[in-house]
Short mmCIF file of C-alpha atoms in Angstrom, two decimals:
data_model
loop_
_atom_site.label_atom_id
_atom_site.label_comp_id
_atom_site.label_asym_id
_atom_site.label_seq_id
_atom_site.Cartn_x
_atom_site.Cartn_y
_atom_site.Cartn_z
CA UNK A 1 -130.19 -39.07 -94.87
CA UNK A 2 -130.73 -38.48 -91.15
CA UNK A 3 -133.66 -36.20 -92.04
CA UNK A 4 -135.21 -38.94 -94.18
CA UNK A 5 -134.85 -41.42 -91.33
CA UNK A 6 -136.45 -39.02 -88.86
CA UNK A 7 -139.31 -38.31 -91.27
CA UNK A 8 -139.90 -42.03 -91.85
CA UNK A 9 -139.83 -42.67 -88.09
CA UNK A 10 -142.27 -39.84 -87.38
CA UNK A 11 -144.65 -41.00 -90.11
CA UNK A 12 -144.53 -44.58 -88.82
CA UNK A 13 -145.17 -43.47 -85.24
CA UNK A 14 -148.15 -41.39 -86.37
CA UNK A 15 -149.61 -44.38 -88.23
CA UNK A 16 -149.20 -46.61 -85.19
CA UNK A 17 -150.80 -44.01 -82.95
CA UNK A 18 -153.77 -43.72 -85.33
CA UNK A 19 -154.35 -47.50 -85.46
CA UNK A 20 -157.74 -48.34 -84.01
CA UNK A 21 -157.70 -52.14 -83.91
CA UNK A 22 -155.34 -54.99 -83.11
CA UNK A 23 -155.59 -56.17 -86.71
CA UNK A 24 -154.49 -52.79 -88.05
CA UNK A 25 -151.57 -52.67 -85.62
CA UNK A 26 -150.47 -56.14 -86.74
CA UNK A 27 -150.67 -55.09 -90.39
CA UNK A 28 -148.72 -51.92 -89.63
CA UNK A 29 -146.04 -53.88 -87.81
CA UNK A 30 -145.51 -56.07 -90.84
CA UNK A 31 -145.53 -53.15 -93.25
CA UNK A 32 -143.39 -50.76 -91.20
CA UNK A 33 -140.82 -53.15 -89.74
CA UNK A 34 -140.67 -55.76 -92.50
CA UNK A 35 -137.96 -56.15 -95.12
CA UNK A 36 -139.83 -53.93 -97.58
CA UNK A 37 -140.63 -51.19 -95.07
CA UNK A 38 -139.42 -47.63 -95.46
CA UNK A 39 -136.91 -47.91 -92.64
CA UNK A 40 -135.52 -51.18 -94.00
CA UNK A 41 -135.18 -49.56 -97.43
CA UNK A 42 -133.22 -46.71 -95.85
CA UNK A 43 -130.97 -49.25 -94.15
CA UNK A 44 -130.07 -50.75 -97.52
CA UNK A 45 -128.87 -47.33 -98.72
CA UNK A 46 -126.30 -46.98 -95.94
CA UNK A 47 -123.55 -48.47 -98.09
CA UNK A 48 -123.83 -45.57 -100.52
CA UNK A 49 -122.86 -42.97 -97.94
CA UNK A 50 -119.48 -41.32 -98.38
CA UNK A 51 -117.73 -41.75 -95.05
CA UNK A 52 -117.61 -44.30 -92.26
CA UNK A 53 -118.84 -41.64 -89.83
CA UNK A 54 -121.91 -40.95 -92.00
CA UNK A 55 -122.63 -44.67 -92.26
CA UNK A 56 -122.27 -45.11 -88.51
CA UNK A 57 -124.53 -42.16 -87.67
CA UNK A 58 -127.18 -43.11 -90.21
CA UNK A 59 -127.06 -46.77 -89.19
CA UNK A 60 -127.51 -45.84 -85.55
CA UNK A 61 -130.41 -43.52 -86.49
CA UNK A 62 -132.13 -46.28 -88.48
CA UNK A 63 -131.72 -48.78 -85.65
CA UNK A 64 -133.08 -46.30 -83.10
CA UNK A 65 -136.01 -45.48 -85.38
CA UNK A 66 -136.85 -49.16 -85.85
CA UNK A 67 -136.66 -49.71 -82.09
CA UNK A 68 -138.94 -46.72 -81.46
CA UNK A 69 -141.49 -48.01 -83.97
CA UNK A 70 -141.33 -51.54 -82.54
CA UNK A 71 -141.87 -50.15 -79.03
CA UNK A 72 -144.79 -48.01 -80.22
CA UNK A 73 -146.36 -51.06 -81.90
CA UNK A 74 -145.99 -53.08 -78.69
CA UNK A 75 -147.46 -50.26 -76.58
CA UNK A 76 -150.39 -49.77 -78.97
CA UNK A 77 -151.03 -53.52 -79.07
CA UNK A 78 -151.11 -53.61 -75.27
CA UNK A 79 -153.44 -50.60 -75.10
CA UNK A 80 -155.86 -51.96 -77.68
CA UNK A 81 -155.73 -55.43 -76.14
CA UNK A 82 -156.55 -54.00 -72.70
CA UNK A 83 -159.41 -51.98 -74.16
CA UNK A 84 -160.78 -55.10 -75.88
CA UNK A 85 -160.65 -57.10 -72.64
CA UNK A 86 -162.34 -54.27 -70.73
CA UNK A 87 -165.09 -54.08 -73.35
CA UNK A 88 -165.69 -57.84 -73.08
CA UNK A 89 -165.85 -57.67 -69.30
CA UNK A 90 -168.46 -54.91 -69.43
CA UNK A 91 -170.56 -56.76 -72.00
#
């Protein structure tokens, strides 16, 4: 399951990095971090793991992945917002 979490995190980070507008970042944030997102779906499967240690490790990995994606979304939003302001100033 850890591999699935890492793959979902990496795919989400790549999507955020490829976003080219504030609107697309906002849509990605909702899709990636919302209740129906891939990472949230993985979180719901934690209960099916065999041992407490597996649940703990996978839960921690999901939380870290969600934090990394949320941070990437915030960073991308800031970057695109700054670029938009700079473009307006030059216009």
